[in-house]
Coordinates of C-alpha atoms in Angstrom, one line a residue:
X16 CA 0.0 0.0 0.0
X17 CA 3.0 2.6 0.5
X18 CA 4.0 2.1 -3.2
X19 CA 0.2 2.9 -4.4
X20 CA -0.4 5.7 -1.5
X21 CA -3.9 4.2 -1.4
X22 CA -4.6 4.1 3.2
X23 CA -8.0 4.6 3.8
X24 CA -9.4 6.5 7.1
X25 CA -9.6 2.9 8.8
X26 CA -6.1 2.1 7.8
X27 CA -4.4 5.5 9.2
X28 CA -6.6 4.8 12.3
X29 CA -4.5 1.4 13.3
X30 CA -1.2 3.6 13.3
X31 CA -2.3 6.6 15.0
X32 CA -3.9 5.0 17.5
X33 CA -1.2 2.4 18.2
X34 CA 1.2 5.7 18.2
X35 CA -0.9 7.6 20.5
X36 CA -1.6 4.8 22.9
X37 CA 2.4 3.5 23.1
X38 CA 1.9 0.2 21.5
X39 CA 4.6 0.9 18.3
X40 CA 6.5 -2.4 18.2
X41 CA 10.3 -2.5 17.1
X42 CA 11.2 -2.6 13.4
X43 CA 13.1 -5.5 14.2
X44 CA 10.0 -7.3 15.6
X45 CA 8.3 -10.1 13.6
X46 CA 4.5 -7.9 12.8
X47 CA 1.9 -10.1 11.3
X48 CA -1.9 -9.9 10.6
X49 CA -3.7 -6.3 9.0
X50 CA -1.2 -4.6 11.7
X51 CA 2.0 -5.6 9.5
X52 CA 0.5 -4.3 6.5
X53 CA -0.2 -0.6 8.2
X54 CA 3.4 -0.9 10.1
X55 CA 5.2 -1.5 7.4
X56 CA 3.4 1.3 5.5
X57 CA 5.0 4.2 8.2
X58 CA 8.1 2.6 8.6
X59 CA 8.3 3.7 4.7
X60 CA 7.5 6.7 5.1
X61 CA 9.4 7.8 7.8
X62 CA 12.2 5.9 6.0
X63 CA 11.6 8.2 3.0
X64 CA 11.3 11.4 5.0
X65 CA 14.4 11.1 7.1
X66 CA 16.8 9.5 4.1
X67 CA 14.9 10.6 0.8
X68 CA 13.9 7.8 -1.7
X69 CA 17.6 6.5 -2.4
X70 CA 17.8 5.9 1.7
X71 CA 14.3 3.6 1.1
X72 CA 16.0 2.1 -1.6
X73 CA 19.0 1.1 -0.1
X74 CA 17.2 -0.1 2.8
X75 CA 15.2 -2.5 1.0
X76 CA 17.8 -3.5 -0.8
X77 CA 19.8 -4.2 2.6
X78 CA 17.0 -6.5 3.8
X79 CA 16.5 -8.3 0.8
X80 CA 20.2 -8.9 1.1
X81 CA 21.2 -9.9 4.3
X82 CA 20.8 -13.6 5.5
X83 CA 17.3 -14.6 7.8
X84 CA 15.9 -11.3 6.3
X85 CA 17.3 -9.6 9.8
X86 CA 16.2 -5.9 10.0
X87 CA 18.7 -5.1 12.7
X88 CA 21.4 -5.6 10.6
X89 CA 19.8 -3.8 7.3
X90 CA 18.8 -0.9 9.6
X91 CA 22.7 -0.6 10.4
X92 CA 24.2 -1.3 7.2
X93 CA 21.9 1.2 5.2
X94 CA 21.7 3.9 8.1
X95 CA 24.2 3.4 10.6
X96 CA 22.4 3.0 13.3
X97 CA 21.2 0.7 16.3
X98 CA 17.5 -0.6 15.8
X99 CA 17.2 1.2 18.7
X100 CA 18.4 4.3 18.1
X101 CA 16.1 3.9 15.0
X102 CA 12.9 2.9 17.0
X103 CA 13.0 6.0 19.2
X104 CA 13.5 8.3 16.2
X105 CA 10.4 6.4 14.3
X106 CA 8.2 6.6 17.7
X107 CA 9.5 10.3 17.9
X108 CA 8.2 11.1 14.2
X109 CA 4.9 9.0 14.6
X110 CA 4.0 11.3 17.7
X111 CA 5.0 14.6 15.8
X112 CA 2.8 13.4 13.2
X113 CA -0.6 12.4 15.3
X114 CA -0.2 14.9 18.2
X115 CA -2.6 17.3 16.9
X116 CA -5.3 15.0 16.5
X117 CA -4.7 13.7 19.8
X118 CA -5.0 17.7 21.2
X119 CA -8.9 17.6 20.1
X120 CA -9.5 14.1 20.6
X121 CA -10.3 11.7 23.2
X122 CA -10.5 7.8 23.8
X123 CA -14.3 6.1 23.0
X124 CA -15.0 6.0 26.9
X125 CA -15.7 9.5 27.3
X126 CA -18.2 9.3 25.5
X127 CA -20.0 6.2 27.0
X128 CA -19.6 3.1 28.5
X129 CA -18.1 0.1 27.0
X130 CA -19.7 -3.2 26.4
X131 CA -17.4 -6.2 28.0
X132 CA -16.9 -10.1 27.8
X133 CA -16.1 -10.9 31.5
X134 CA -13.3 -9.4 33.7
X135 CA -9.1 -10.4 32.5
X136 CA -10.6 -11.4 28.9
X137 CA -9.4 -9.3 26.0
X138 CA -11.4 -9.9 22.8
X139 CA -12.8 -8.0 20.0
X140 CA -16.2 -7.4 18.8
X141 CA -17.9 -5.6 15.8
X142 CA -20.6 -5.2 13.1
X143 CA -23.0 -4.7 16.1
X144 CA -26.7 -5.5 15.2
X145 CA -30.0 -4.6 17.5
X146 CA -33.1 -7.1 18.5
X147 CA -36.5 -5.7 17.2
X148 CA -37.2 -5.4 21.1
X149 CA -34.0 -3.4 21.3
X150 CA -32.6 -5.3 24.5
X151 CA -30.1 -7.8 22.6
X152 CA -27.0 -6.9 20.1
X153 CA -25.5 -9.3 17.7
X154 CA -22.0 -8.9 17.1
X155 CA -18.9 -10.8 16.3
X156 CA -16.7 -11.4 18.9
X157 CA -13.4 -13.2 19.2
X158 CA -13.4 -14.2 23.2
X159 CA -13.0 -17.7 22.0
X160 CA -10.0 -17.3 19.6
X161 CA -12.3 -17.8 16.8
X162 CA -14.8 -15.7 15.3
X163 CA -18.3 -15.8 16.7
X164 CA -21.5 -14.8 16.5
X165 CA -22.8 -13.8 20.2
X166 CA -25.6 -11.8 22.0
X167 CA -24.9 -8.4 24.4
X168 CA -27.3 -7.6 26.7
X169 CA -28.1 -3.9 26.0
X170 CA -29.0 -2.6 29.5
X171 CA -26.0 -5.2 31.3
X172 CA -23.5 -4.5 28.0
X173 CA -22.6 -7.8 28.7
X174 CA -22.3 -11.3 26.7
X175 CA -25.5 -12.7 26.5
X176 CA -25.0 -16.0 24.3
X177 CA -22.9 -17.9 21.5
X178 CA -24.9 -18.6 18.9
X179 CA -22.0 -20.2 16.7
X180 CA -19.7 -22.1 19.3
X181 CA -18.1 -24.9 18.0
X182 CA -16.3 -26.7 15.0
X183 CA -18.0 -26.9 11.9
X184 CA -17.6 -28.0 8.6
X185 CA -21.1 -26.6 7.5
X186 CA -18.7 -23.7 5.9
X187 CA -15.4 -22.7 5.8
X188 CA -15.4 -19.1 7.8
X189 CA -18.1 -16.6 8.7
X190 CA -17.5 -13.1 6.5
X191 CA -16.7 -10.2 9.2
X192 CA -14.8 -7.6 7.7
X193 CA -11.8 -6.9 10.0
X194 CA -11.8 -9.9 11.1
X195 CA -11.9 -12.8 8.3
X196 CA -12.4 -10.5 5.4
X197 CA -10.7 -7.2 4.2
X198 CA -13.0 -4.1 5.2
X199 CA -16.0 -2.5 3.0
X200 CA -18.6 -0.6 4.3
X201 CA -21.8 -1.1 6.9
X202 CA -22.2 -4.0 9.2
X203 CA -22.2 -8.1 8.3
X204 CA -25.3 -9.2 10.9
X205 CA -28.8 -8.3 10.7
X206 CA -31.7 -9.1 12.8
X207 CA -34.9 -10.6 11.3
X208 CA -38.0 -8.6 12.3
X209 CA -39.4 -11.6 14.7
X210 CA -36.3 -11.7 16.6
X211 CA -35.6 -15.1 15.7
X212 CA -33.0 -15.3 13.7
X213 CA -29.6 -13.5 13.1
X214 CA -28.5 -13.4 9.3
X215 CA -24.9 -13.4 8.6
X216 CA -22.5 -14.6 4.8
X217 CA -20.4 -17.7 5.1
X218 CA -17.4 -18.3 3.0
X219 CA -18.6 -22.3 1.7
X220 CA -17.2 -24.2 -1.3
X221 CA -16.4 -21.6 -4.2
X222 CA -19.2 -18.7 -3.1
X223 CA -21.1 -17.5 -0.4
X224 CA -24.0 -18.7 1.2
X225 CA -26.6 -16.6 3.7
X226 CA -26.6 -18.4 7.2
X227 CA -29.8 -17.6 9.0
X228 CA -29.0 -18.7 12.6
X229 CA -31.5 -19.7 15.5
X230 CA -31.1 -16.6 18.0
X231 CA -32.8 -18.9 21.1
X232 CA -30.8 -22.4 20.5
X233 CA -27.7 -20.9 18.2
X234 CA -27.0 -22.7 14.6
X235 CA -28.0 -22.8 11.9
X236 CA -31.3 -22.7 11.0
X237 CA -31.3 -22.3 7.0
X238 CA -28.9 -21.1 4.6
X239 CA -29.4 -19.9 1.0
X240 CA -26.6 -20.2 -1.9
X241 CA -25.7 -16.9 -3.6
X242 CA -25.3 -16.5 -7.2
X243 CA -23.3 -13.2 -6.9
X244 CA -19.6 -12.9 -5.9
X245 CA -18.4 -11.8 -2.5
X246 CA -21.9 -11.5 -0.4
X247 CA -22.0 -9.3 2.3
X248 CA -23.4 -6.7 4.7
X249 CA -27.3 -8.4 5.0
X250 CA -30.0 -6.2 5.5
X251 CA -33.8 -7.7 6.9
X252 CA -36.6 -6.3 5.1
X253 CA -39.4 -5.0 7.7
X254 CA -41.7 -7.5 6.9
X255 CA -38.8 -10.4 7.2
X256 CA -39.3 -11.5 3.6
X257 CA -36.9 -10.1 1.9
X258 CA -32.7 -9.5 2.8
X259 CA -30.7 -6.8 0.8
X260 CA -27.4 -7.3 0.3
X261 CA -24.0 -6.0 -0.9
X262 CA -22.2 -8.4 -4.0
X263 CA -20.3 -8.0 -7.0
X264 CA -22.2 -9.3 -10.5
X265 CA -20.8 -8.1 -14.1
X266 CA -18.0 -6.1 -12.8
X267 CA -20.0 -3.7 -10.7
X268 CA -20.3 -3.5 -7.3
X269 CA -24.6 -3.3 -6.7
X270 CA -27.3 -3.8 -4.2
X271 CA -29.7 -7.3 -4.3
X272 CA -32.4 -8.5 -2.8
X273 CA -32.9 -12.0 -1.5
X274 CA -36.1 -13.2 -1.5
X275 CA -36.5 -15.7 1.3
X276 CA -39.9 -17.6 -0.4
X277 CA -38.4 -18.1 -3.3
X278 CA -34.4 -17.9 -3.1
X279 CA -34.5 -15.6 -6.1
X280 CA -32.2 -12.5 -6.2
X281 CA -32.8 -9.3 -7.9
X282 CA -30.4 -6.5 -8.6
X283 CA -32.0 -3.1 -7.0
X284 CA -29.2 -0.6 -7.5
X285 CA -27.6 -2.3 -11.1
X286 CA -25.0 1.4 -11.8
X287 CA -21.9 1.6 -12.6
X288 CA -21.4 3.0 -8.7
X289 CA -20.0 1.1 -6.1
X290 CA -22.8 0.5 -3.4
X291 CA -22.7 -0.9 -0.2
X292 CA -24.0 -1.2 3.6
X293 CA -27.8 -1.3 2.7
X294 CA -31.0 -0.6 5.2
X295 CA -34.4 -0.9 5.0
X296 CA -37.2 2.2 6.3
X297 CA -38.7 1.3 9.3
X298 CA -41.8 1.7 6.8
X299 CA -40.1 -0.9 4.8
X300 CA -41.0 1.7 1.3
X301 CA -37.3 2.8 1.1
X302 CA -33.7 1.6 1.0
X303 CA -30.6 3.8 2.4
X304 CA -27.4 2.4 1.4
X305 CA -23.5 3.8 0.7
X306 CA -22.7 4.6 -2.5
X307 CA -19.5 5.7 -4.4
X308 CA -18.8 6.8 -8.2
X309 CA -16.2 9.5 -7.5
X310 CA -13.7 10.3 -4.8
X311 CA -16.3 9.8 -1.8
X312 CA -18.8 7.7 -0.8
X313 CA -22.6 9.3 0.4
X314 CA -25.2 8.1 1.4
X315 CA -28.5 7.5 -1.3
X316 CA -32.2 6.2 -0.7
X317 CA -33.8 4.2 -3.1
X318 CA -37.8 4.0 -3.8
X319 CA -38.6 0.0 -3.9
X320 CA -41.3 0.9 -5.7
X321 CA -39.2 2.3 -8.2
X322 CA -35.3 1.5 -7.8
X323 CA -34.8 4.3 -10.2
X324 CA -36.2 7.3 -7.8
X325 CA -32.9 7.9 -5.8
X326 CA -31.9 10.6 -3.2
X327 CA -28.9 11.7 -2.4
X328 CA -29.1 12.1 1.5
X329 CA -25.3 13.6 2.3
X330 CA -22.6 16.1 0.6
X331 CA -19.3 17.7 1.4
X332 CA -16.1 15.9 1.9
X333 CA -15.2 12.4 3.1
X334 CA -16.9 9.1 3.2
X335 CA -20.4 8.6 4.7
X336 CA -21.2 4.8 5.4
X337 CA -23.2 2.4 7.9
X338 CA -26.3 4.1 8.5
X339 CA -29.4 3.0 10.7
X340 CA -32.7 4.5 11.6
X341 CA -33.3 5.8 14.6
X342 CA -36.3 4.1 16.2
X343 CA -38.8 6.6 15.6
X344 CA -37.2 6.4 11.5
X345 CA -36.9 10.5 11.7
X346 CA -33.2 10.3 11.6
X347 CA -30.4 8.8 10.3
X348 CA -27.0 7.4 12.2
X349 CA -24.4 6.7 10.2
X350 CA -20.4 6.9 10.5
X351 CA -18.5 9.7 8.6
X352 CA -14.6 10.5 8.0
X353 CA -15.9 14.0 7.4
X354 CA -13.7 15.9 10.3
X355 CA -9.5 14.9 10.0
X356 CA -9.8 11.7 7.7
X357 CA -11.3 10.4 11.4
X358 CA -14.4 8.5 11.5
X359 CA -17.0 9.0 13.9
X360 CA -20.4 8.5 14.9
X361 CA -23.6 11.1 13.3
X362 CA -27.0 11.5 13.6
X363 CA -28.8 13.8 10.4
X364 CA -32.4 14.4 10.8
X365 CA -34.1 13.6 8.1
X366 CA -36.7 16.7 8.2
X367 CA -34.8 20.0 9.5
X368 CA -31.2 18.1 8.3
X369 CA -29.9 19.3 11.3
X370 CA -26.2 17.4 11.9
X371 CA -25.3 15.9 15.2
X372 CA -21.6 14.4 16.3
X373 CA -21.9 11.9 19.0
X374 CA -18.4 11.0 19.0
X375 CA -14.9 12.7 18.6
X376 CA -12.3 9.5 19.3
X377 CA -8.9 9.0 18.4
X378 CA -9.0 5.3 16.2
X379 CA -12.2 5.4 14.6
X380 CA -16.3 4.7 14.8
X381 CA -18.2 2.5 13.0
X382 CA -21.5 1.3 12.7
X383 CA -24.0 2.7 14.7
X384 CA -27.5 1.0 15.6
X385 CA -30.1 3.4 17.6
X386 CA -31.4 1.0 21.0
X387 CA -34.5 1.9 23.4
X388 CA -33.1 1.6 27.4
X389 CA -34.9 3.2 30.5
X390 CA -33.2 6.5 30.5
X391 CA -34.3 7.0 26.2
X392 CA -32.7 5.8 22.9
X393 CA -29.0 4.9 23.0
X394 CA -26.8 4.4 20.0
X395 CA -24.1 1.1 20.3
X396 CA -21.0 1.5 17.7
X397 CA -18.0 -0.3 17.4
X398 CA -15.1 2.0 18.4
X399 CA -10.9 1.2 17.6
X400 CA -8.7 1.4 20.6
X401 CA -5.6 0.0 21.9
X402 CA -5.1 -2.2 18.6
X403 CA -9.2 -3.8 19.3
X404 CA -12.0 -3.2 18.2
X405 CA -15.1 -2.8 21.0
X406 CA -18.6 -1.8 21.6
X407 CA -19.9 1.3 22.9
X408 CA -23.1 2.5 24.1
X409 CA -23.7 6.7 23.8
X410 CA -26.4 9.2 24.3
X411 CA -27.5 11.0 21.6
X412 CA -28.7 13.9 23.2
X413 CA -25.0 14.9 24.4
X414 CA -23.7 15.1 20.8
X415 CA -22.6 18.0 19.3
X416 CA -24.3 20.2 16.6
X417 CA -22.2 20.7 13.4
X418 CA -24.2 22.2 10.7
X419 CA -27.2 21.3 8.8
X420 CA -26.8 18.6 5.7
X421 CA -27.9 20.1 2.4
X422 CA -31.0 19.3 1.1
X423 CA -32.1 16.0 0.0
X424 CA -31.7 16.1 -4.0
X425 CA -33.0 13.4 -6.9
X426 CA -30.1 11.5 -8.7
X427 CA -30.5 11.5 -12.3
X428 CA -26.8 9.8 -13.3
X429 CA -24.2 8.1 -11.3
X430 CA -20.4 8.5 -12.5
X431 CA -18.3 5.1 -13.4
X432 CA -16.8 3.8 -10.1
X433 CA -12.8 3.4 -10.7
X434 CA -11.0 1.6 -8.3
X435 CA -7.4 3.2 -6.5
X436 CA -5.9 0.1 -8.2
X437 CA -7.3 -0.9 -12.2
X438 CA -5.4 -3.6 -14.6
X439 CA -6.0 -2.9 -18.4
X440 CA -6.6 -6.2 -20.4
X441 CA -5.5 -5.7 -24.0
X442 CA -8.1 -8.1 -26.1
X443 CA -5.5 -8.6 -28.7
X444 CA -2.2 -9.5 -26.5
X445 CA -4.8 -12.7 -25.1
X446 CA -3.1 -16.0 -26.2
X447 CA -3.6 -19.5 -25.1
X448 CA -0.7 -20.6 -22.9
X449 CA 2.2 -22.2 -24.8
X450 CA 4.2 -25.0 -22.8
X451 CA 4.6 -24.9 -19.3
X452 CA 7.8 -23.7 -18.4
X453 CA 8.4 -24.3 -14.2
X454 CA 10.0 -21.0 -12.5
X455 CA 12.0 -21.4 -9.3
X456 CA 8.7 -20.7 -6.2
X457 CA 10.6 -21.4 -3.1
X458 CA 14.3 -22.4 -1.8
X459 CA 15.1 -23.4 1.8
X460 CA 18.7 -24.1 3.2
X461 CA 19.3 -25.1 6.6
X462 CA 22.6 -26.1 8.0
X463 CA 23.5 -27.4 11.5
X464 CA 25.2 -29.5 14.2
X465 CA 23.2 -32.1 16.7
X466 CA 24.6 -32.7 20.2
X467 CA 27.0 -34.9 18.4
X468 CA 28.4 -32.7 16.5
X469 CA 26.9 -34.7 13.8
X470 CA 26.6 -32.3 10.2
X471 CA 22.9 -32.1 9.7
X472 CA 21.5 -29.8 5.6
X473 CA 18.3 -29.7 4.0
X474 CA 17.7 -27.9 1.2
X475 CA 14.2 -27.8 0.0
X476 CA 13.4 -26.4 -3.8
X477 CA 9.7 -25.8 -5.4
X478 CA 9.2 -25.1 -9.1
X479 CA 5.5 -24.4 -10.2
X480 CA 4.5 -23.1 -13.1
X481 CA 2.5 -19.1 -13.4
X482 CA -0.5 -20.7 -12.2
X483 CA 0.7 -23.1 -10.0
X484 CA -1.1 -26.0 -11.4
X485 CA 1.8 -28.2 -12.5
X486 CA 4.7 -28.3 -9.3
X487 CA 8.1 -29.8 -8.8
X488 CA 9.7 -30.4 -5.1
X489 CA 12.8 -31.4 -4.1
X490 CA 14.1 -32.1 -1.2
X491 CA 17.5 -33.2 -0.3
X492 CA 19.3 -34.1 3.3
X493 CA 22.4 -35.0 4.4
X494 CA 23.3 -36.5 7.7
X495 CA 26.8 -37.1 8.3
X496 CA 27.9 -39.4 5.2
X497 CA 24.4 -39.9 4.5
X498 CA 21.9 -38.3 1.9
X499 CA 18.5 -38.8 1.4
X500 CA 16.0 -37.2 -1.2
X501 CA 12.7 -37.2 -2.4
X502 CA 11.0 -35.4 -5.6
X503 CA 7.8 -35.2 -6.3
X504 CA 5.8 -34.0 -9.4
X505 CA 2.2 -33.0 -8.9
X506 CA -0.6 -32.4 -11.3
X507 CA -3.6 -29.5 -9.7
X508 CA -4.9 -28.6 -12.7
X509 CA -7.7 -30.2 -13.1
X510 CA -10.2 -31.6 -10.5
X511 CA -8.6 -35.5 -10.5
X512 CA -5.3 -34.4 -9.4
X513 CA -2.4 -36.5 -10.0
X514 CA 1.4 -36.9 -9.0
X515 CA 4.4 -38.5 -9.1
X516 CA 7.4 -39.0 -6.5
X517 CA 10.7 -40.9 -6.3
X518 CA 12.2 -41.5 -3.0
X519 CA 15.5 -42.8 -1.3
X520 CA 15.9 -42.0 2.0
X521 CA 18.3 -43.4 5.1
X522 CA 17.7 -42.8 8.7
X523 CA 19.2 -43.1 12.4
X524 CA 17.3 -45.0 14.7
X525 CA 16.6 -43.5 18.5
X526 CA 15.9 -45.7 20.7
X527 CA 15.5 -45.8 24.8
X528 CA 18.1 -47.6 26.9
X529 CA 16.0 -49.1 29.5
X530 CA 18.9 -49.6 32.1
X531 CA 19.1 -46.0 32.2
X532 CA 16.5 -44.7 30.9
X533 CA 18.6 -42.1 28.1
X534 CA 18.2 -41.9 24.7
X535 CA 20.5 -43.6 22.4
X536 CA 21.4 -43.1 18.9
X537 CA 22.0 -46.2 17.6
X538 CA 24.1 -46.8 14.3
X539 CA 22.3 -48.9 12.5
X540 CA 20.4 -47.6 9.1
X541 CA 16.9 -47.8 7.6
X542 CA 17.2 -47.3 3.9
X543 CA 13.7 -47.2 1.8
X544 CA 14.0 -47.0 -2.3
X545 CA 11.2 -46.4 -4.6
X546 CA 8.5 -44.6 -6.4
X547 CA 5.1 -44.1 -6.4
X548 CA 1.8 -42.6 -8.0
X549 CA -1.3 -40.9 -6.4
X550 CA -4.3 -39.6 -7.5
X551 CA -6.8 -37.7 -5.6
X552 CA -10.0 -36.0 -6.0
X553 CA -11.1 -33.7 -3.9
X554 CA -15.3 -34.0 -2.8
X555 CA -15.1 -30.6 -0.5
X556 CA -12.8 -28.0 1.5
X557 CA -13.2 -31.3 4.0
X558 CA -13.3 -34.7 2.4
X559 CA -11.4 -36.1 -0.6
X560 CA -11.0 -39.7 -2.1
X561 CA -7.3 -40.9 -2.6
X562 CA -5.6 -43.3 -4.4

């Protein structure tokens, strides 16, 4: 992402809040996950502003150069210095950089109370989704080192109940964006009108299927296969028949609807827009949704009626995403990176368009959902702090007016959508592939002694070819005066799948002394020689039939 300048508000809000909360790790530690990607993107930058682009370079160079990949020693050899000495000039630049958003910010809890698992358990949760009766909200949580589906109580902020505990093989992963998939726009749960049932995407086979999950007993109560590619963000029509949904379908990016009778699908939105996080009307007449064509995404309505009458709702700079109707459906709450490329939480009246801030935070806030409690209505969002995500319950009557929106205006044409990132395909440079020449894909070395001071090397090579459907390995050891190896050719690309290997391998025995109970490496040698050929189909992500 540093090479195509392309972070989004959500992606700056990872680093500033890591920055402003002291959590930056060394450059020499070993990052992984989303957090690697944004790391990795500031270490960059600061590299570039410090040293100018030939410092970058020769630091990349230097790591691509020096043995284990071991950034201490690039970090000296392109800049002479200690990582150290680097990590406290990084940390010092990060602060300079954030500090004045952190002057006229705050953290999420000054704003409201948090929502919690149970006390010592640190966990994440997001894409928060309210009961018709407005006491329960779904959310994805991670308390159990997997990602859930679970129930808060509203007026405890507490967990309520699992709904998908346990292994399955029913599908592969549950789509949460932030969490299994990269993010989009809006929320990935949705509550039918009854109460019943929580409605969620699940990655299964090649596609996406809609889970409809029992919100009593938890699992799954019926799911529905979706034509369109990448489903997500489900929306529950007020009378429960119908689910809107985001998916892509002929190169654009549209809103569907999901008829529950009948499994059909229908394209409402069908522009060359990019639209996104829908909701219905509490009247169920009209459908708000996020939708982009040039450098911002607003928020639309849509007659069901008559897909083609569209509003534009919101104006100005920055992106306007995840709305929800109040209770009363006389406002709107939505989240907005409006004010410093920082998303917070809104509320725009839908008749006098007056503009209300509920939050002001640090990270960023997402997806609000409007909730009835003793004291009045409440909004829960999902908030990012200290390197989590979290839910957060707020009043709406302490935000803060900004303005009025401008008016409500009809859409007559939407602007072609164009990614940060596009690849031209030249019709007439398409050929069918000739041959299939194998490229080097991977090369391990290892050397080392035992106790024994016995020489132990491995040295593993993959070829594959530019799809990776026809593969060579080889791998070959030496232990002491012996050598093994084995090679194997493998056959993907079709469904049967077929291989080849050859094999001669010698071994040390270990055994147990049982006078003294030590190990003992005796010297006596196993030796297998031969070949053999497999064949294997495979039936699902789970099962397969060998041979």
């Amino acid at each position: 992402s540093y090479l195509a300048q392309d972070e989004d508000s959500r992606a700056k809000a990872v680093m500033r809040d890591a920055t402003l909360a002291d959590r930056v790790p060394s450059v020499a530690d070993n990052v992984t996950g989303y957090f690697a990607y944004r790391f990795g993107h500031m270490v960059f930058a600061f590299v570039e502003s410090e040293w100018g682009v030939e410092g970058l370079r020769d630091f990349i160079f230097e790591t691509r150069n020096t043995l284990t990949g071991a950034v201490d020693k690039a970090v000296k050899r392109a800049f002479d210095l200690d990582v150290e000495e680097f990590d406290a000039r990084f940390r010092a630049w990060l602060r300079k950089k954030y500090q004045p958003v952190a002057l006229e910010r705050g953290d999420p809890r000054e704003f409201g109370p948090a929502f919690r698992i149970e006390e010592g358990v640190r966990s994440a949760e997001a894409s928060p989704a309210v009961s018709p009766s407005g006491e329960l909200i779904a959310a994805f949580t991670t308390y159990k080192d997997d990602v859930d589906v679970a129930l808060f109580s509203v007026p405890k902020r507490k967990l309520y109940k699992n709904l998908t505990r346990g292994y399955t093989t029913r599908y592969e992963y549950l789509v949460a964006q932030l969490f299994t998939v990269g993010p989009d726009r809006g929320r990935d749960l949705a509550f039918s009108p009854d109460g019943d049932t929580v409605a969620v995407f699940a990655r299964s086979g090649r596609g996406r299927v809609l889970l409809l999950l029992d919100a009593l007993k938890g699992g799954v109560v019926k799911e529905y296969p979706i034509p369109q590619d990448q489903a997500m963000e489900p929306a529950f029509s007020p009378d429960g028949k119908t689910v809107a949904f985001h998916a892509f379908a002929n190169g654009q990016a549209d809103i569907f609807l999901l008829d529950l009778g009948s499994g059909t699908v229908q394209n409402l939105t069908n522009d060359p827009a990019y639209d996104a996080a829908p909701v219905f009307s509490p009247d169920g007449k009209f459908l708000v949704y996020s939708s982009q064509s040039g450098e911002h995404a607003k928020l639309f309505q849509l007659e069901l009626a008559n897909p083609q009458n569209r509003v534009q709702l919101t104006f100005g700079a920055g992106d306007d995403e995840g709305a929800s109707f109040s209770r009363d459906g006389k406002a709107l709450y939505f989240a907005s990176d409006r004010d410093q490329g920082v998303f917070d939480i809104y509320r725009l009246d839908l008749e006098t368009r007056k503009l209300t801030r509920l939050t002001k935070v640090i990270g960023a806030a997402l997806n609000p959902v409007a909730v009835v409690t003793k004291e009045g209505e409440r909004v829960v969002y999902q908030a990012y702090t200290k390197g989590r995500w979290q839910l957060y319950l707020t009043d709406p009557g302490q935000g803060e007016e900004v303005g009025r929106e401008e008016e409500a205006a009809p859409v007559k044409q939407r602007e072609v959508f164009v990614p940060a990132i596009t690849v031209p395909v030249t019709q007439d440079k398409i050929s069918p592939v000739k041959g299939h020449k194998l490229f080097a894909d991977n090369v391990q070395v290892a050397v080392q002694f035992s106790e024994d001071q016995t020489l132990i090397s491995q040295a593993f090579l993959s070829f594959a070819d530019h799809y990776g459907d026809r593969r060579l390995n080889v791998l070959l050891e030496s232990v002491s005066g012996y050598s093994n190896f084995q090679a194997a050719y493998v056959n993907l690309e079709k469904r049967w799948q077929w291989g080849v290997t050859v094999f001669d391998d010698r071994s040390y025995f270990v055994a147990a002394d049982t006078f003294t109970g030590r190990e003992v490496r005796l010297k006596r040698l196993y030796r297998e020689t031969g070949a053999a050929v497999f064949a294997q189909y495979p039936l699902s992500l789970y099962l397969r039939a060998e041979a």
